[in-house]
Tab-separated table of N, CA and C in Angstrom:
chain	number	residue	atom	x	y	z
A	1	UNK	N	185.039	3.902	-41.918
A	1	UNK	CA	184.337	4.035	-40.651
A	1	UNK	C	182.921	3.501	-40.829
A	2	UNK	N	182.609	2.782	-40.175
A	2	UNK	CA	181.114	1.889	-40.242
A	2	UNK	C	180.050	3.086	-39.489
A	3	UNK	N	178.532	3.004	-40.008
A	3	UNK	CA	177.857	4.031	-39.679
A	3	UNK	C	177.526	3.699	-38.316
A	4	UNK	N	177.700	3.009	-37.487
A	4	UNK	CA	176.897	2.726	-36.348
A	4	UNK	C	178.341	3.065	-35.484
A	5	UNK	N	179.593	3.511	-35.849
A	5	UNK	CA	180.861	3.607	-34.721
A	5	UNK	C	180.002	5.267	-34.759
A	6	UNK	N	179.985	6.015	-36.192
A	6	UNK	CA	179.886	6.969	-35.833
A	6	UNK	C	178.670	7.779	-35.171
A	7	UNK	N	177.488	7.035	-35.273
A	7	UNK	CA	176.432	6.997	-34.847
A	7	UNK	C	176.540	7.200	-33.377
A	8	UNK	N	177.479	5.959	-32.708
A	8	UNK	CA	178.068	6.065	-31.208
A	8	UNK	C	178.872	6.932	-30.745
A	9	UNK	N	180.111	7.558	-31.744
A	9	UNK	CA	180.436	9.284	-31.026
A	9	UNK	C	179.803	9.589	-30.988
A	10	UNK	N	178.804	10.175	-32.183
A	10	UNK	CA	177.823	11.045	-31.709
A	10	UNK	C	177.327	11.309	-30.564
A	11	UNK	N	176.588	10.196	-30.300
A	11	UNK	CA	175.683	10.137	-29.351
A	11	UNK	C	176.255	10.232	-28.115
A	12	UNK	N	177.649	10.016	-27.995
A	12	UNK	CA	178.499	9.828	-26.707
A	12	UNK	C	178.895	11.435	-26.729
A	13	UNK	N	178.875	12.450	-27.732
A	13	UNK	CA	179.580	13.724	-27.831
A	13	UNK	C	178.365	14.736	-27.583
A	14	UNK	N	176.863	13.861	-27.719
A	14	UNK	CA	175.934	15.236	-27.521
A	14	UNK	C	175.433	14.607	-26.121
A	15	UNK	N	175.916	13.402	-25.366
A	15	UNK	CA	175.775	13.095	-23.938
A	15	UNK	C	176.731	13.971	-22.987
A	16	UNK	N	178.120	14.174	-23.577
A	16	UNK	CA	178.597	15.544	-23.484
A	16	UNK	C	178.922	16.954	-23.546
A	17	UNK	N	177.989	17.088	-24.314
A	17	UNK	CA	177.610	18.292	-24.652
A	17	UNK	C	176.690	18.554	-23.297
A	18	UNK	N	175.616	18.319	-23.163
A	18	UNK	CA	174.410	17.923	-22.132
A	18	UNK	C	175.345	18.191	-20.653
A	19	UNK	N	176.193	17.510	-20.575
A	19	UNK	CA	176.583	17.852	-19.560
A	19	UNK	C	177.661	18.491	-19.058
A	20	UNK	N	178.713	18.821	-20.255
A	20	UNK	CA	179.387	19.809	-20.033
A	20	UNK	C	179.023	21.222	-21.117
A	21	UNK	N	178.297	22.053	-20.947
A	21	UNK	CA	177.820	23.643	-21.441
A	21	UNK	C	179.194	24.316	-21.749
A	22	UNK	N	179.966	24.119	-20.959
A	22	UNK	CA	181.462	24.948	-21.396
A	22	UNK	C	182.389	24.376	-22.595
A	23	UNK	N	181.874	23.333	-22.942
A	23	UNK	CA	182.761	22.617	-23.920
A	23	UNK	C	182.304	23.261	-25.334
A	24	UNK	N	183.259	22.941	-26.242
A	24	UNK	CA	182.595	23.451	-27.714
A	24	UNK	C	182.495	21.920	-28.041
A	25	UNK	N	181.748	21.882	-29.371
A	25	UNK	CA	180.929	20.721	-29.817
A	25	UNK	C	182.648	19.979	-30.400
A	26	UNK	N	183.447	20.507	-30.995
A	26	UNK	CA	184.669	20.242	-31.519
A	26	UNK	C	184.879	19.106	-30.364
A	27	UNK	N	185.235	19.974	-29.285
A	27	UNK	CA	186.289	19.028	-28.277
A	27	UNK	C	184.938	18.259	-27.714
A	28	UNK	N	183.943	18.066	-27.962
A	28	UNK	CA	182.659	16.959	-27.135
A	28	UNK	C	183.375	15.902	-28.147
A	29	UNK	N	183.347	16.203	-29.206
A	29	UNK	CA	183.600	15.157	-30.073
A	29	UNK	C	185.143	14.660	-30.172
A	30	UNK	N	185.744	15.230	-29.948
A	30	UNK	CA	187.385	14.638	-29.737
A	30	UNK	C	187.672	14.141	-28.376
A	31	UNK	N	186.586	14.700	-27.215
A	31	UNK	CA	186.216	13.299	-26.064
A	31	UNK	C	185.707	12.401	-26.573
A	32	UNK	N	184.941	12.468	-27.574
A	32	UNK	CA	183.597	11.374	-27.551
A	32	UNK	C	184.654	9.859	-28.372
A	33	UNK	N	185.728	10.280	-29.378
A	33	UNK	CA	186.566	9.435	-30.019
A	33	UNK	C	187.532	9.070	-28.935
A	34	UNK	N	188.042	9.927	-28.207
A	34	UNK	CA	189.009	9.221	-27.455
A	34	UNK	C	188.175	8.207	-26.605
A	35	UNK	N	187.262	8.236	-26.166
A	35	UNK	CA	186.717	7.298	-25.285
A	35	UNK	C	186.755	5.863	-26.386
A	36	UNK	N	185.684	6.087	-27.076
A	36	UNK	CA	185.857	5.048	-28.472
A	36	UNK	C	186.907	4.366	-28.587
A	37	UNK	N	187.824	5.123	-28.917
A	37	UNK	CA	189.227	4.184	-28.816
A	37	UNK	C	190.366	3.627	-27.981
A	38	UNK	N	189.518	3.980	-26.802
A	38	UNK	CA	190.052	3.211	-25.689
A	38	UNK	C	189.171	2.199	-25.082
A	39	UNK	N	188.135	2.271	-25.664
A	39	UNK	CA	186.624	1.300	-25.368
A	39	UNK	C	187.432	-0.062	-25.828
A	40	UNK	N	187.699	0.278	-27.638
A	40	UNK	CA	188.400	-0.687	-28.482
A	40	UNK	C	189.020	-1.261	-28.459
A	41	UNK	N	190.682	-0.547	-27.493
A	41	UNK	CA	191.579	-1.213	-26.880
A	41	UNK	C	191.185	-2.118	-25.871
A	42	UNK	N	190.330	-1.571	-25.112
A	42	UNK	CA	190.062	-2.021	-23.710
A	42	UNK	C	189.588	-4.054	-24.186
A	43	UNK	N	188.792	-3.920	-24.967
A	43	UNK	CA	188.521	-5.174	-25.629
A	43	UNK	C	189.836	-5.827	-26.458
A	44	UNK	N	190.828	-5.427	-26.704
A	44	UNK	CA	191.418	-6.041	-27.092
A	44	UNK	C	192.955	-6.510	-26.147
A	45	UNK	N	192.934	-5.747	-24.729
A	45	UNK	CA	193.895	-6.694	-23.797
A	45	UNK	C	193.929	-5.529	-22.589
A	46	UNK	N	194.914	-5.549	-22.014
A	46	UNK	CA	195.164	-4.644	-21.106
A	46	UNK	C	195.566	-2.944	-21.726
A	47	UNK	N	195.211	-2.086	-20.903
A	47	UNK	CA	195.260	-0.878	-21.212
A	47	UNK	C	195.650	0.565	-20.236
A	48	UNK	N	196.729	1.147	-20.191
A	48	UNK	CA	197.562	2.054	-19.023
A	48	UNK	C	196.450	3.257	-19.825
A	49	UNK	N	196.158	4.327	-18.624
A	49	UNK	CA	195.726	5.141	-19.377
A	49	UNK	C	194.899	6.270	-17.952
A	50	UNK	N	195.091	7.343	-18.119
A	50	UNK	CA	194.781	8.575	-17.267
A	50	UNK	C	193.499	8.883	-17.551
A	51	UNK	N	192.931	9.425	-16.150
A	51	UNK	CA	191.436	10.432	-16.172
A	51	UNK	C	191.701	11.100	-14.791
A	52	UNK	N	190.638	12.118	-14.900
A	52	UNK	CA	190.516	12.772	-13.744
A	52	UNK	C	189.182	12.772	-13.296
A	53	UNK	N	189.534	12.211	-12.132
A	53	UNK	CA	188.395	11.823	-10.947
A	53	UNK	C	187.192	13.123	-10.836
A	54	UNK	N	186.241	13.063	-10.136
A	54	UNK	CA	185.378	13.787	-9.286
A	54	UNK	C	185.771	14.925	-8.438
A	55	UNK	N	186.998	14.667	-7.393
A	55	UNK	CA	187.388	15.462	-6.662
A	55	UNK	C	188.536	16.470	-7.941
A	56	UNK	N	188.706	16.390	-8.797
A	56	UNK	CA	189.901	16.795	-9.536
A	56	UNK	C	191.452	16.367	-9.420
A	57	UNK	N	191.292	15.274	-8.515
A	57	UNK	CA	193.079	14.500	-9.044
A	57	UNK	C	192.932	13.797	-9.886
A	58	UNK	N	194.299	13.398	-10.408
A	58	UNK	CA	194.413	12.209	-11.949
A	58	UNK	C	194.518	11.126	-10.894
A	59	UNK	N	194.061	10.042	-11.757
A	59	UNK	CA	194.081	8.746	-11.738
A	59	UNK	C	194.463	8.146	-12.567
A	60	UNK	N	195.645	7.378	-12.742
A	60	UNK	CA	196.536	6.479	-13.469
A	60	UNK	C	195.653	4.605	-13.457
A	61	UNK	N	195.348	4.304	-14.664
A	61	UNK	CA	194.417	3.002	-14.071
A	61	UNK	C	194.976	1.969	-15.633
A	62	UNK	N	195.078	0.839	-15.059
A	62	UNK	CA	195.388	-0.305	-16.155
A	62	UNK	C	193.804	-1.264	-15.816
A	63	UNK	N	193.217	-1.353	-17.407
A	63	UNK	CA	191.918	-1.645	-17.170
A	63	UNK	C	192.216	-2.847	-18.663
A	64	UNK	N	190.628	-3.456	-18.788
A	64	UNK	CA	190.730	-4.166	-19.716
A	64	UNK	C	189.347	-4.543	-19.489
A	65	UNK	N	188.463	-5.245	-20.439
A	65	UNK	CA	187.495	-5.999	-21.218
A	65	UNK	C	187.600	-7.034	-21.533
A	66	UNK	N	188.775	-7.580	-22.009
A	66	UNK	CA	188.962	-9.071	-22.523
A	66	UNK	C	189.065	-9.680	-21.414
A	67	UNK	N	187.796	-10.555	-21.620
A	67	UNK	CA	187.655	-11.619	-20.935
A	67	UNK	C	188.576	-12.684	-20.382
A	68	UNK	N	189.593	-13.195	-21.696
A	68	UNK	CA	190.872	-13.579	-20.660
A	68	UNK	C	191.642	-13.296	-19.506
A	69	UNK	N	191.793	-12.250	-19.349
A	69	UNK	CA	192.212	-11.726	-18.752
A	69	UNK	C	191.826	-11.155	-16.764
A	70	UNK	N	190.964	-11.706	-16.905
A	70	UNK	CA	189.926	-11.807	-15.845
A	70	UNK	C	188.853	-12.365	-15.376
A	71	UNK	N	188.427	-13.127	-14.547
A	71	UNK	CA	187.207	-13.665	-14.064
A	71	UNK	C	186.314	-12.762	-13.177
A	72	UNK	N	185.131	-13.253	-14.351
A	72	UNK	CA	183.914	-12.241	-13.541
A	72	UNK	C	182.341	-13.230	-13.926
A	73	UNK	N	181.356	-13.250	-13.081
A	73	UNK	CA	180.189	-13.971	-13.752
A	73	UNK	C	179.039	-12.755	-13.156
A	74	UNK	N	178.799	-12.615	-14.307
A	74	UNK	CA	178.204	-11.336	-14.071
A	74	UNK	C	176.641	-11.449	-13.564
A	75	UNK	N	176.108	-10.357	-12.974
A	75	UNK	CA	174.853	-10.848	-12.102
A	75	UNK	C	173.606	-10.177	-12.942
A	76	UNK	N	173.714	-9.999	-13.805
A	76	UNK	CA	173.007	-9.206	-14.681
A	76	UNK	C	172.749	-7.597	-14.220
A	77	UNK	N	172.062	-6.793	-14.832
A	77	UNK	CA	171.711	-5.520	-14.872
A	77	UNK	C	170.365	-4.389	-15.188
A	78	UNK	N	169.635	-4.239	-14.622
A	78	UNK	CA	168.233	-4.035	-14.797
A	78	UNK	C	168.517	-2.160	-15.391
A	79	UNK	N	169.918	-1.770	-15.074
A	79	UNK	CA	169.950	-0.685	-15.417
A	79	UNK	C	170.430	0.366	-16.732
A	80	UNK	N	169.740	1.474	-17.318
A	80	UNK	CA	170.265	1.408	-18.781
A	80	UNK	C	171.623	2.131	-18.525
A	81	UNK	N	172.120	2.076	-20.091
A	81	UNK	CA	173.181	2.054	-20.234
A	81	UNK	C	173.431	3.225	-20.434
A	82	UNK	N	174.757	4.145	-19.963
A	82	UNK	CA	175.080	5.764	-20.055
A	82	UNK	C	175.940	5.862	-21.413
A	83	UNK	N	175.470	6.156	-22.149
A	83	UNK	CA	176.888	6.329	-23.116
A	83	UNK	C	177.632	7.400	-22.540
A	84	UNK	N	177.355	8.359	-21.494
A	84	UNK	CA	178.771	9.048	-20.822
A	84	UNK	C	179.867	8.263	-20.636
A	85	UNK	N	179.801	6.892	-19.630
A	85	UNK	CA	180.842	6.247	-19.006
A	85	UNK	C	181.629	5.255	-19.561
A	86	UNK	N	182.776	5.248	-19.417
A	86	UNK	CA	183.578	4.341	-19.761
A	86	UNK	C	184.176	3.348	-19.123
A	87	UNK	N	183.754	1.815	-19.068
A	87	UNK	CA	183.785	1.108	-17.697
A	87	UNK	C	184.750	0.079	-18.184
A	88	UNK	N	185.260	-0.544	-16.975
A	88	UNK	CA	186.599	-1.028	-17.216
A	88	UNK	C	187.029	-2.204	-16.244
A	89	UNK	N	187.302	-3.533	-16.415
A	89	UNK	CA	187.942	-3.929	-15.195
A	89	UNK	C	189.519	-3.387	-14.975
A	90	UNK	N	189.753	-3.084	-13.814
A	90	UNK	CA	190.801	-2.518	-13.027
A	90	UNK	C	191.490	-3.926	-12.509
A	91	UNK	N	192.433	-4.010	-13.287
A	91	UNK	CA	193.627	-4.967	-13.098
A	91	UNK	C	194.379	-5.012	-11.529
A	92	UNK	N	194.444	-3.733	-11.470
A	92	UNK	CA	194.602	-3.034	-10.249
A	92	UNK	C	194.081	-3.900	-9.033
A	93	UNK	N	193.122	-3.031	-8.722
A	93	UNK	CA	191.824	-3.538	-7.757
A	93	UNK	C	190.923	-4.199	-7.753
A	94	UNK	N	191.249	-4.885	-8.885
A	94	UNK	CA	190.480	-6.536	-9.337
A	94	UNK	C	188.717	-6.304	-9.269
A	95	UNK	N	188.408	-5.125	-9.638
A	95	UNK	CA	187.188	-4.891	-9.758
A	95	UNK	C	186.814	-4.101	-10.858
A	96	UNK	N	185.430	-3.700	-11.123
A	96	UNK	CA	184.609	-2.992	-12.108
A	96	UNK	C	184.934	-1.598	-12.401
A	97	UNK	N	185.661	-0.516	-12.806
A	97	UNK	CA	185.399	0.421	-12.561
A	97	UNK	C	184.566	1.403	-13.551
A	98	UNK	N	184.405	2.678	-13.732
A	98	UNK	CA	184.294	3.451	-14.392
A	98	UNK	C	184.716	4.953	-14.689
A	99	UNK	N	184.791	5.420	-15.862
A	99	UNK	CA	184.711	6.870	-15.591
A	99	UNK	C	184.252	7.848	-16.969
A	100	UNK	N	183.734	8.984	-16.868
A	100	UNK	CA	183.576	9.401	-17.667
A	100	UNK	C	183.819	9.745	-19.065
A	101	UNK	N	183.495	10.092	-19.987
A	101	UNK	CA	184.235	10.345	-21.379
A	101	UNK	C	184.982	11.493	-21.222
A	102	UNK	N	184.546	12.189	-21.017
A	102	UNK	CA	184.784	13.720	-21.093
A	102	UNK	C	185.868	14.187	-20.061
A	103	UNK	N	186.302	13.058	-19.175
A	103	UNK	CA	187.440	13.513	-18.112
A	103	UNK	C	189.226	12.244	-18.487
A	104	UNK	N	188.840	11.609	-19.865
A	104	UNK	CA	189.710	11.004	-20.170
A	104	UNK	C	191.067	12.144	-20.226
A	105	UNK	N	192.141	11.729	-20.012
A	105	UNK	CA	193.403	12.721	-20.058
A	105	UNK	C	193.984	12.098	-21.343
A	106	UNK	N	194.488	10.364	-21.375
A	106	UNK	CA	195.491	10.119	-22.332
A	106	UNK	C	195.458	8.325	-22.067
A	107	UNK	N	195.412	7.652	-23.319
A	107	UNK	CA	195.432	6.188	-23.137
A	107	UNK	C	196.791	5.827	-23.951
């Protein structure tokens, strides 16, 4: 494991911590990897995989990162970056999406 992957749970598991109080630090951090390794996939092609929304239903979403796989020219971004979210193009709905770490179900 290279020090800077784990450097990034971290930091993605005490961004959840912060915002979920009910969680134990255990499961911040067994969100904080599952996100990680669907980040990973996500860069390496298409990816089926569950979360639960805002309102509390699941959402079933096939997303991806690799650039093959999609056209986008991006407009740049003046805004920083959350290590909460996990963002994704949606194969689907041919757009950007996102969603949290901490509400991943299963990739």
């Amino acid at each position: 494991m290279k020090k800077n992957t784990r450097s990034e749970v971290l930091t993605m598991a005490w961004a959840i911590r912060k915002q979920n109080t009910g969680l134990t630090w255990g499961q911040c951090q067994a969100s904080a990897w599952r996100a990680l390794r669907l980040r990973s996939a996500l860069h390496t092609g298409a990816v089926k995989f569950h979360y639960t929304k805002e309102d509390g239903s699941t959402r079933e979403a096939v997303g991806t990162l690799s650039p093959a796989l999609f056209q986008y020219e991006s407009k740049g971004s003046g805004s920083k970056e959350n290590p909460l979210l996990v963002k994704y193009f949606d194969l689907e709905k041919q757009a950007f999406r996102s969603c949290r770490a901490d509400r991943l179900l299963a990739a």
